PDB file of C-alpha atoms in Angstrom:
ATOM      1  CA  MET A   1     -39.086 -61.780-159.497  1.00 62.00           C
ATOM      2  CA  ILE A   2     -37.030 -58.916-158.090  1.00 76.00           C
ATOM      3  CA  ASP A   3     -33.824 -59.233-156.136  1.00 90.00           C
ATOM      4  CA  ALA A   4     -35.093 -57.866-152.813  1.00 87.00           C
ATOM      5  CA  GLN A   5     -31.675 -56.890-151.454  1.00 89.00           C
ATOM      6  CA  LYS A   6     -30.745 -55.014-154.627  1.00 92.00           C
ATOM      7  CA  GLU A   7     -34.128 -53.269-154.695  1.00 93.00           C
ATOM      8  CA  LYS A   8     -33.750 -52.256-151.044  1.00 91.00           C
ATOM      9  CA  GLU A   9     -30.298 -50.790-151.721  1.00 92.00           C
ATOM     10  CA  GLU A  10     -31.615 -48.860-154.733  1.00 94.00           C
ATOM     11  CA  ILE A  11     -34.543 -47.457-152.711  1.00 94.00           C
ATOM     12  CA  ILE A  12     -32.182 -46.364-149.924  1.00 93.00           C
ATOM     13  CA  GLU A  13     -30.019 -44.650-152.540  1.00 94.00           C
ATOM     14  CA  LEU A  14     -33.098 -42.949-154.037  1.00 96.00           C
ATOM     15  CA  PHE A  15     -34.044 -41.704-150.564  1.00 94.00           C
ATOM     16  CA  GLY A  16     -30.466 -40.541-150.104  1.00 94.00           C
ATOM     17  CA  VAL A  17     -30.462 -38.494-153.298  1.00 96.00           C
ATOM     18  CA  HIS A  18     -33.920 -37.114-152.496  1.00 95.00           C
ATOM     19  CA  PHE A  19     -32.989 -35.995-148.978  1.00 95.00           C
ATOM     20  CA  GLU A  20     -29.698 -34.521-150.184  1.00 95.00           C
ATOM     21  CA  THR A  21     -31.369 -32.595-152.992  1.00 95.00           C
ATOM     22  CA  HIS A  22     -34.550 -31.407-151.333  1.00 93.00           C
ATOM     23  CA  TYR A  23     -33.655 -31.210-147.646  1.00 90.00           C
ATOM     24  CA  ASN A  24     -29.972 -30.287-147.938  1.00 93.00           C
ATOM     25  CA  LEU A  25     -28.959 -33.212-145.774  1.00 95.00           C
ATOM     26  CA  PRO A  26     -25.394 -34.509-146.018  1.00 97.00           C
ATOM     27  CA  PRO A  27     -25.031 -37.716-148.040  1.00 96.00           C
ATOM     28  CA  LEU A  28     -24.437 -40.020-145.050  1.00 97.00           C
ATOM     29  CA  ALA A  29     -27.335 -38.575-143.033  1.00 97.00           C
ATOM     30  CA  SER A  30     -29.558 -38.949-146.109  1.00 96.00           C
ATOM     31  CA  ARG A  31     -28.683 -42.602-146.510  1.00 96.00           C
ATOM     32  CA  ILE A  32     -29.047 -43.300-142.792  1.00 97.00           C
ATOM     33  CA  LEU A  33     -32.539 -41.801-142.902  1.00 96.00           C
ATOM     34  CA  GLY A  34     -33.348 -43.893-145.980  1.00 95.00           C
ATOM     35  CA  THR A  35     -32.044 -46.998-144.224  1.00 95.00           C
ATOM     36  CA  LEU A  36     -34.164 -46.301-141.157  1.00 95.00           C
ATOM     37  CA  ILE A  37     -37.274 -45.738-143.275  1.00 94.00           C
ATOM     38  CA  ILE A  38     -36.788 -49.028-145.138  1.00 93.00           C
ATOM     39  CA  ASP A  39     -35.340 -51.281-142.422  1.00 89.00           C
ATOM     40  CA  SER A  40     -36.713 -50.225-139.053  1.00 74.00           C
ATOM     41  CA  CYS A  41     -40.401 -50.978-139.473  1.00 71.00           C
ATOM     42  CA  ARG A  42     -40.554 -53.615-136.755  1.00 71.00           C
ATOM     43  CA  ALA A  43     -37.657 -52.576-134.553  1.00 83.00           C
ATOM     44  CA  GLY A  44     -35.149 -49.781-134.501  1.00 90.00           C
ATOM     45  CA  ILE A  45     -31.595 -50.078-135.736  1.00 95.00           C
ATOM     46  CA  THR A  46     -28.668 -49.701-133.359  1.00 95.00           C
ATOM     47  CA  PHE A  47     -25.725 -47.377-133.804  1.00 96.00           C
ATOM     48  CA  GLU A  48     -23.425 -50.352-134.343  1.00 96.00           C
ATOM     49  CA  GLU A  49     -25.680 -51.767-137.053  1.00 95.00           C
ATOM     50  CA  LEU A  50     -25.711 -48.401-138.832  1.00 96.00           C
ATOM     51  CA  VAL A  51     -21.911 -48.212-138.706  1.00 97.00           C
ATOM     52  CA  GLU A  52     -21.731 -51.701-140.215  1.00 95.00           C
ATOM     53  CA  ARG A  53     -24.385 -51.074-142.896  1.00 93.00           C
ATOM     54  CA  THR A  54     -23.032 -47.731-144.030  1.00 93.00           C
ATOM     55  CA  GLY A  55     -19.344 -48.609-143.803  1.00 94.00           C
ATOM     56  CA  ALA A  56     -18.786 -45.123-142.377  1.00 96.00           C
ATOM     57  CA  SER A  57     -16.731 -44.224-139.326  1.00 96.00           C
ATOM     58  CA  LYS A  58     -18.329 -44.175-135.891  1.00 97.00           C
ATOM     59  CA  SER A  59     -17.807 -40.415-135.614  1.00 97.00           C
ATOM     60  CA  SER A  60     -19.460 -39.781-139.005  1.00 97.00           C
ATOM     61  CA  VAL A  61     -22.456 -41.951-138.137  1.00 97.00           C
ATOM     62  CA  SER A  62     -22.717 -40.292-134.719  1.00 97.00           C
ATOM     63  CA  THR A  63     -22.614 -36.817-136.267  1.00 97.00           C
ATOM     64  CA  SER A  64     -25.287 -37.781-138.805  1.00 97.00           C
ATOM     65  CA  LEU A  65     -27.542 -39.313-136.145  1.00 98.00           C
ATOM     66  CA  ASN A  66     -27.226 -36.198-133.974  1.00 97.00           C
ATOM     67  CA  LEU A  67     -28.157 -34.014-136.951  1.00 97.00           C
ATOM     68  CA  LEU A  68     -31.187 -36.168-137.773  1.00 97.00           C
ATOM     69  CA  LEU A  69     -32.278 -36.146-134.118  1.00 97.00           C
ATOM     70  CA  LYS A  70     -31.912 -32.373-133.943  1.00 95.00           C
ATOM     71  CA  MET A  71     -33.939 -31.983-137.141  1.00 93.00           C
ATOM     72  CA  GLU A  72     -36.596 -34.324-135.676  1.00 91.00           C
ATOM     73  CA  LYS A  73     -36.284 -36.668-138.656  1.00 93.00           C
ATOM     74  CA  ILE A  74     -35.550 -39.630-136.377  1.00 95.00           C
ATOM     75  CA  VAL A  75     -36.207 -40.763-132.806  1.00 94.00           C
ATOM     76  CA  TYR A  76     -34.679 -43.406-130.610  1.00 94.00           C
ATOM     77  CA  TYR A  77     -35.815 -45.621-127.789  1.00 92.00           C
ATOM     78  CA  THR A  78     -34.056 -47.771-125.237  1.00 92.00           C
ATOM     79  CA  ILE A  79     -34.872 -51.125-123.705  1.00 89.00           C
ATOM     80  CA  PRO A  80     -34.517 -51.722-119.945  1.00 91.00           C
ATOM     81  CA  CYS A  81     -31.199 -53.411-119.071  1.00 90.00           C
ATOM     82  CA  ASP A  82     -29.893 -52.739-122.582  1.00 88.00           C
ATOM     83  CA  ARG A  83     -27.530 -49.804-123.018  1.00 89.00           C
ATOM     84  CA  LYS A  84     -28.141 -49.533-126.755  1.00 93.00           C
ATOM     85  CA  LYS A  85     -30.243 -46.910-128.483  1.00 94.00           C
ATOM     86  CA  TYR A  86     -32.572 -48.106-131.219  1.00 95.00           C
ATOM     87  CA  PHE A  87     -33.127 -45.537-133.964  1.00 96.00           C
ATOM     88  CA  LYS A  88     -36.261 -45.195-136.075  1.00 94.00           C
ATOM     89  CA  PRO A  89     -37.632 -42.549-138.412  1.00 94.00           C
ATOM     90  CA  SER A  90     -39.983 -40.117-136.692  1.00 92.00           C
ATOM     91  CA  PRO A  91     -43.624 -41.006-137.295  1.00 90.00           C
ATOM     92  CA  LEU A  92     -44.982 -39.442-140.474  1.00 88.00           C
ATOM     93  CA  SER A  93     -47.520 -37.489-138.439  1.00 90.00           C
ATOM     94  CA  GLU A  94     -44.658 -35.758-136.606  1.00 89.00           C
ATOM     95  CA  ARG A  95     -42.638 -35.130-139.757  1.00 86.00           C
ATOM     96  CA  PHE A  96     -45.675 -33.608-141.447  1.00 89.00           C
ATOM     97  CA  SER A  97     -46.357 -31.504-138.360  1.00 87.00           C
ATOM     98  CA  ASN A  98     -42.920 -29.982-138.917  1.00 83.00           C
ATOM     99  CA  TYR A  99     -43.982 -29.096-142.478  1.00 86.00           C
ATOM    100  CA  MET A 100     -47.017 -27.397-140.964  1.00 91.00           C
ATOM    101  CA  LYS A 101     -44.701 -25.138-138.975  1.00 91.00           C
ATOM    102  CA  MET A 102     -43.000 -24.119-142.198  1.00 91.00           C
ATOM    103  CA  ILE A 103     -46.340 -23.454-143.906  1.00 94.00           C
ATOM    104  CA  ASP A 104     -47.518 -21.423-140.922  1.00 95.00           C
ATOM    105  CA  PHE A 105     -44.365 -19.307-141.013  1.00 96.00           C
ATOM    106  CA  GLU A 106     -44.735 -18.729-144.767  1.00 96.00           C
ATOM    107  CA  LYS A 107     -48.363 -17.697-144.246  1.00 96.00           C
ATOM    108  CA  LYS A 108     -47.263 -15.055-141.741  1.00 97.00           C
ATOM    109  CA  ILE A 109     -44.676 -13.660-144.143  1.00 97.00           C
ATOM    110  CA  VAL A 110     -47.123 -13.607-147.054  1.00 97.00           C
ATOM    111  CA  GLU A 111     -49.771 -11.907-144.909  1.00 97.00           C
ATOM    112  CA  ARG A 112     -47.268  -9.170-144.085  1.00 97.00           C
ATOM    113  CA  VAL A 113     -46.348  -8.788-147.763  1.00 96.00           C
ATOM    114  CA  ILE A 114     -50.032  -8.482-148.658  1.00 96.00           C
ATOM    115  CA  ALA A 115     -50.647  -5.890-145.932  1.00 96.00           C
ATOM    116  CA  TYR A 116     -47.574  -3.959-147.065  1.00 96.00           C
ATOM    117  CA  ARG A 117     -48.512  -4.100-150.746  1.00 95.00           C
ATOM    118  CA  ASN A 118     -52.115  -3.085-149.997  1.00 95.00           C
ATOM    119  CA  GLN A 119     -50.694   0.162-148.629  1.00 95.00           C
ATOM    120  CA  THR A 120     -47.859   0.736-151.091  1.00 93.00           C
ATOM    121  CA  ALA A 121     -48.708  -0.857-154.474  1.00 91.00           C
ATOM    122  CA  GLU A 122     -48.529   1.906-157.060  1.00 92.00           C
ATOM    123  CA  CYS A 123     -46.872   0.516-160.173  1.00 93.00           C
ATOM    124  CA  PRO A 124     -48.005  -2.521-162.213  1.00 94.00           C
ATOM    125  CA  ALA A 125     -45.126  -4.662-160.850  1.00 94.00           C
ATOM    126  CA  GLU A 126     -46.162  -3.984-157.237  1.00 93.00           C
ATOM    127  CA  GLN A 127     -49.817  -4.657-158.085  1.00 95.00           C
ATOM    128  CA  CYS A 128     -48.745  -7.922-159.717  1.00 95.00           C
ATOM    129  CA  ASN A 129     -46.788  -8.779-156.565  1.00 95.00           C
ATOM    130  CA  LEU A 130     -49.933  -8.136-154.511  1.00 95.00           C
ATOM    131  CA  LYS A 131     -52.006 -10.423-156.737  1.00 97.00           C
ATOM    132  CA  THR A 132     -49.454 -13.229-156.754  1.00 97.00           C
ATOM    133  CA  SER A 133     -48.954 -12.922-152.989  1.00 97.00           C
ATOM    134  CA  THR A 134     -52.717 -13.172-152.473  1.00 97.00           C
ATOM    135  CA  ALA A 135     -52.888 -16.213-154.759  1.00 98.00           C
ATOM    136  CA  TYR A 136     -49.958 -17.782-152.911  1.00 97.00           C
ATOM    137  CA  LYS A 137     -51.714 -17.247-149.573  1.00 97.00           C
ATOM    138  CA  GLU A 138     -54.784 -19.066-150.923  1.00 97.00           C
ATOM    139  CA  HIS A 139     -52.514 -21.891-152.055  1.00 97.00           C
ATOM    140  CA  LEU A 140     -50.933 -22.098-148.577  1.00 96.00           C
ATOM    141  CA  LEU A 141     -54.388 -22.244-146.982  1.00 97.00           C
ATOM    142  CA  GLU A 142     -55.379 -25.124-149.265  1.00 97.00           C
ATOM    143  CA  ILE A 143     -52.129 -26.971-148.546  1.00 95.00           C
ATOM    144  CA  GLU A 144     -52.650 -26.392-144.829  1.00 95.00           C
ATOM    145  CA  GLN A 145     -56.096 -28.015-144.929  1.00 96.00           C
ATOM    146  CA  LEU A 146     -54.768 -30.975-146.902  1.00 95.00           C
ATOM    147  CA  MET A 147     -51.858 -31.370-144.475  1.00 93.00           C
ATOM    148  CA  ILE A 148     -54.199 -31.322-141.471  1.00 94.00           C
ATOM    149  CA  LYS A 149     -56.302 -34.051-143.072  1.00 95.00           C
ATOM    150  CA  THR A 150     -53.192 -36.096-143.925  1.00 94.00           C
ATOM    151  CA  ILE A 151     -51.704 -35.720-140.429  1.00 93.00           C
ATOM    152  CA  ASP A 152     -54.984 -36.864-138.879  1.00 94.00           C
ATOM    153  CA  MET A 153     -54.991 -39.904-141.181  1.00 94.00           C
ATOM    154  CA  PHE A 154     -51.370 -40.732-140.252  1.00 92.00           C
ATOM    155  CA  LYS A 155     -52.139 -40.366-136.540  1.00 93.00           C
ATOM    156  CA  LYS A 156     -55.026 -42.792-136.865  1.00 94.00           C
ATOM    157  CA  ILE A 157     -52.874 -45.338-138.710  1.00 92.00           C
ATOM    158  CA  GLU A 158     -50.041 -44.930-136.174  1.00 88.00           C
ATOM    159  CA  ALA A 159     -52.473 -45.326-133.272  1.00 89.00           C
ATOM    160  CA  ASP A 160     -53.900 -48.486-134.837  1.00 86.00           C
ATOM    161  CA  ILE A 161     -50.380 -49.905-135.199  1.00 79.00           C
ATOM    162  CA  ASP A 162     -49.510 -48.979-131.601  1.00 74.00           C
ATOM    163  CA  ASN A 163     -52.706 -50.623-130.335  1.00 76.00           C
ATOM    164  CA  ASN A 164     -51.888 -53.844-132.208  1.00 75.00           C
ATOM    165  CA  ASN A 165     -48.369 -54.061-130.721  1.00 62.00           C
TER     166      ASN A 165
END
């Protein structure tokens, strides 16, 4: 039998390292996002709870939350007659939609490279660049279709959860 608290802390740390490494998030913001992913399934987590859980200063937690909000990694909601904000990770469908924006932008760049190389490729290195750019565009198109399918699946799951609450 696993120690659930220890396992939770290790998963939050794994998320923290992952977000630091792959998304260039600061360490505290990475761990806050990991905490929200693991602990806010039923209800959001308040600012005060995050300060307590992280052991960080109020200003550091505030700065990290503002960064995560700006990056659309998290959202918050309020409850009538309650002045607190409750933070949650953005729905996966929204986070993946942000990846789609990145893929779309890369497609536009690659298309311009291909058009440029079609007109200018003279040496073997430039012809190789044209071939790899064309292959990369095909890869992006495949990823785009998979992402669309995944986003649709997440939206359905999220809608089902919303309808049951």
